PDB file of C-alpha atoms in Angstrom:
ATOM      1  CA  UNK A  46       0.000   0.000   0.000  1.00  0.00           C
ATOM      2  CA  UNK A  47       1.467   3.293  -1.053  1.00  0.00           C
ATOM      3  CA  UNK A  48       1.066   6.113   1.450  1.00  0.00           C
ATOM      4  CA  UNK A  49       1.346   9.721   0.333  1.00  0.00           C
ATOM      5  CA  UNK A  50       1.117  12.860   2.468  1.00  0.00           C
ATOM      6  CA  UNK A  51      -1.628  15.248   1.369  1.00  0.00           C
ATOM      7  CA  UNK A  52      -2.029  18.974   1.928  1.00  0.00           C
ATOM      8  CA  UNK A  53      -5.777  18.993   2.521  1.00  0.00           C
ATOM      9  CA  UNK A  54      -8.776  16.790   3.204  1.00  0.00           C
ATOM     10  CA  UNK A  55     -10.272  17.937  -0.114  1.00  0.00           C
ATOM     11  CA  UNK A  56      -7.262  16.668  -2.057  1.00  0.00           C
ATOM     12  CA  UNK A  57      -7.275  13.454  -0.049  1.00  0.00           C
ATOM     13  CA  UNK A  58     -10.900  12.482  -0.737  1.00  0.00           C
ATOM     14  CA  UNK A  59     -11.038  13.738  -4.337  1.00  0.00           C
ATOM     15  CA  UNK A  60     -12.327  10.907  -6.558  1.00  0.00           C
ATOM     16  CA  UNK A  61     -11.732   8.255  -3.878  1.00  0.00           C
ATOM     17  CA  UNK A  62     -14.318   5.454  -3.927  1.00  0.00           C
ATOM     18  CA  UNK A  63     -13.790   4.718  -0.195  1.00  0.00           C
ATOM     19  CA  UNK A  64     -13.043   7.202   2.591  1.00  0.00           C
ATOM     20  CA  UNK A  65     -12.404   6.018   6.146  1.00  0.00           C
ATOM     21  CA  UNK A  66     -12.218   8.394   9.087  1.00  0.00           C
ATOM     22  CA  UNK A  67     -10.925   7.277  12.470  1.00  0.00           C
ATOM     23  CA  UNK A  68     -10.213  10.313  14.598  1.00  0.00           C
ATOM     24  CA  UNK A  69     -11.045  11.724  17.992  1.00  0.00           C
ATOM     25  CA  UNK A  70     -12.005  15.029  16.388  1.00  0.00           C
ATOM     26  CA  UNK A  71     -14.817  17.144  17.760  1.00  0.00           C
ATOM     27  CA  UNK A  72     -15.106  18.959  14.414  1.00  0.00           C
ATOM     28  CA  UNK A  73     -15.686  17.499  10.935  1.00  0.00           C
ATOM     29  CA  UNK A  74     -12.465  16.424   9.240  1.00  0.00           C
ATOM     30  CA  UNK A  75     -13.729  16.781   5.675  1.00  0.00           C
ATOM     31  CA  UNK A  76     -16.306  18.676   3.644  1.00  0.00           C
ATOM     32  CA  UNK A  77     -18.968  16.354   2.280  1.00  0.00           C
ATOM     33  CA  UNK A  78     -19.172  18.466  -0.864  1.00  0.00           C
ATOM     34  CA  UNK A  79     -15.663  17.244  -1.740  1.00  0.00           C
ATOM     35  CA  UNK A  80     -16.778  13.614  -1.897  1.00  0.00           C
ATOM     36  CA  UNK A  81     -17.415  12.020  -5.265  1.00  0.00           C
ATOM     37  CA  UNK A  82     -20.942  10.742  -5.868  1.00  0.00           C
ATOM     38  CA  UNK A  83     -21.267   7.173  -4.622  1.00  0.00           C
ATOM     39  CA  UNK A  84     -18.304   7.304  -2.234  1.00  0.00           C
ATOM     40  CA  UNK A  85     -18.453   4.823   0.637  1.00  0.00           C
ATOM     41  CA  UNK A  86     -17.677   6.704   3.859  1.00  0.00           C
ATOM     42  CA  UNK A  87     -16.799   4.665   6.943  1.00  0.00           C
ATOM     43  CA  UNK A  88     -16.730   6.942   9.984  1.00  0.00           C
ATOM     44  CA  UNK A  89     -15.478   5.132  13.058  1.00  0.00           C
ATOM     45  CA  UNK A  90     -14.261   7.779  15.468  1.00  0.00           C
ATOM     46  CA  UNK A  91     -17.374   9.628  16.611  1.00  0.00           C
ATOM     47  CA  UNK A  92     -18.200   7.731  19.771  1.00  0.00           C
ATOM     48  CA  UNK A  93     -19.412  10.631  21.927  1.00  0.00           C
ATOM     49  CA  UNK A  94     -22.267  13.058  21.233  1.00  0.00           C
ATOM     50  CA  UNK A  95     -19.828  15.995  21.228  1.00  0.00           C
ATOM     51  CA  UNK A  96     -17.583  14.420  18.564  1.00  0.00           C
ATOM     52  CA  UNK A  97     -18.240  14.695  14.838  1.00  0.00           C
ATOM     53  CA  UNK A  98     -15.969  13.552  12.010  1.00  0.00           C
ATOM     54  CA  UNK A  99     -18.639  14.126   9.360  1.00  0.00           C
ATOM     55  CA  UNK A 100     -20.269  17.407   8.427  1.00  0.00           C
ATOM     56  CA  UNK A 101     -23.873  18.146   7.571  1.00  0.00           C
ATOM     57  CA  UNK A 102     -23.187  17.933   3.815  1.00  0.00           C
ATOM     58  CA  UNK A 103     -21.890  14.365   4.161  1.00  0.00           C
ATOM     59  CA  UNK A 104     -24.938  13.225   6.123  1.00  0.00           C
ATOM     60  CA  UNK A 105     -27.276  15.087   3.794  1.00  0.00           C
ATOM     61  CA  UNK A 106     -25.730  13.426   0.709  1.00  0.00           C
ATOM     62  CA  UNK A 107     -25.788   9.926   2.177  1.00  0.00           C
ATOM     63  CA  UNK A 108     -28.015   7.544   0.266  1.00  0.00           C
ATOM     64  CA  UNK A 109     -27.660   4.965   2.999  1.00  0.00           C
ATOM     65  CA  UNK A 110     -26.649   5.184   6.660  1.00  0.00           C
ATOM     66  CA  UNK A 111     -25.551   1.884   8.188  1.00  0.00           C
ATOM     67  CA  UNK A 112     -24.713   1.581  11.878  1.00  0.00           C
ATOM     68  CA  UNK A 113     -23.123  -1.287  13.749  1.00  0.00           C
ATOM     69  CA  UNK A 114     -25.975  -0.641  16.201  1.00  0.00           C
ATOM     70  CA  UNK A 115     -28.548   2.058  15.521  1.00  0.00           C
ATOM     71  CA  UNK A 116     -29.452   2.206  19.223  1.00  0.00           C
ATOM     72  CA  UNK A 117     -25.796   2.756  20.169  1.00  0.00           C
ATOM     73  CA  UNK A 118     -25.320   5.383  17.454  1.00  0.00           C
ATOM     74  CA  UNK A 119     -28.368   7.271  18.696  1.00  0.00           C
ATOM     75  CA  UNK A 120     -26.592   7.638  22.038  1.00  0.00           C
ATOM     76  CA  UNK A 121     -23.039   8.298  20.905  1.00  0.00           C
ATOM     77  CA  UNK A 122     -22.685   9.319  17.235  1.00  0.00           C
ATOM     78  CA  UNK A 123     -22.267  13.091  17.261  1.00  0.00           C
ATOM     79  CA  UNK A 124     -21.894  13.058  13.467  1.00  0.00           C
ATOM     80  CA  UNK A 125     -25.673  13.150  13.156  1.00  0.00           C
ATOM     81  CA  UNK A 126     -26.510  15.780  15.792  1.00  0.00           C
ATOM     82  CA  UNK A 127     -26.643  18.762  13.411  1.00  0.00           C
ATOM     83  CA  UNK A 128     -28.584  16.810  10.772  1.00  0.00           C
ATOM     84  CA  UNK A 129     -31.098  15.727  13.415  1.00  0.00           C
ATOM     85  CA  UNK A 130     -31.480  19.303  14.681  1.00  0.00           C
ATOM     86  CA  UNK A 131     -32.079  20.564  11.128  1.00  0.00           C
ATOM     87  CA  UNK A 132     -34.416  17.630  10.422  1.00  0.00           C
ATOM     88  CA  UNK A 133     -32.523  16.431   7.366  1.00  0.00           C
ATOM     89  CA  UNK A 134     -31.915  13.050   8.989  1.00  0.00           C
ATOM     90  CA  UNK A 135     -33.950  10.697  11.156  1.00  0.00           C
ATOM     91  CA  UNK A 136     -32.776   7.562  12.934  1.00  0.00           C
ATOM     92  CA  UNK A 137     -35.607   5.738  11.123  1.00  0.00           C
ATOM     93  CA  UNK A 138     -33.451   6.077   7.977  1.00  0.00           C
ATOM     94  CA  UNK A 139     -30.503   4.229   9.544  1.00  0.00           C
ATOM     95  CA  UNK A 140     -29.999   0.508   9.020  1.00  0.00           C
ATOM     96  CA  UNK A 141     -28.311  -2.128  11.132  1.00  0.00           C
ATOM     97  CA  UNK A 142     -25.055  -3.497   9.730  1.00  0.00           C
ATOM     98  CA  UNK A 143     -26.207  -7.028  10.582  1.00  0.00           C
ATOM     99  CA  UNK A 144     -29.290  -6.555   8.352  1.00  0.00           C
ATOM    100  CA  UNK A 145     -27.100  -5.419   5.444  1.00  0.00           C
ATOM    101  CA  UNK A 146     -24.677  -8.329   5.879  1.00  0.00           C
ATOM    102  CA  UNK A 147     -27.543 -10.851   6.145  1.00  0.00           C
ATOM    103  CA  UNK A 148     -29.127  -9.430   2.978  1.00  0.00           C
ATOM    104  CA  UNK A 149     -32.332  -8.342   4.739  1.00  0.00           C
ATOM    105  CA  UNK A 150     -31.767  -4.813   3.346  1.00  0.00           C
ATOM    106  CA  UNK A 151     -29.774  -3.674   0.345  1.00  0.00           C
TER     107      UNK A 151
END
């Protein structure tokens, strides 16, 4: 795997089919408008309500939100707080990872 330093998040995610975030950031680490259409975003670091790796644009553009546990994400995933407040996202839209893996949802 080749690793290259980048000057900005925008340059890093440009045209990437998969973007993985794993930070302890309390502020979004990328602008969702910089993501290519259809990009798979795996956000793993937001495990407290006051943390948020993803911005409102990323959540707004998401065609599918999959959580390891929707109930756990409701309690700890700060990435969705702003989208919930602005009513552009509802936990009813989120799917369980186990349902995706088992083929119960696509």
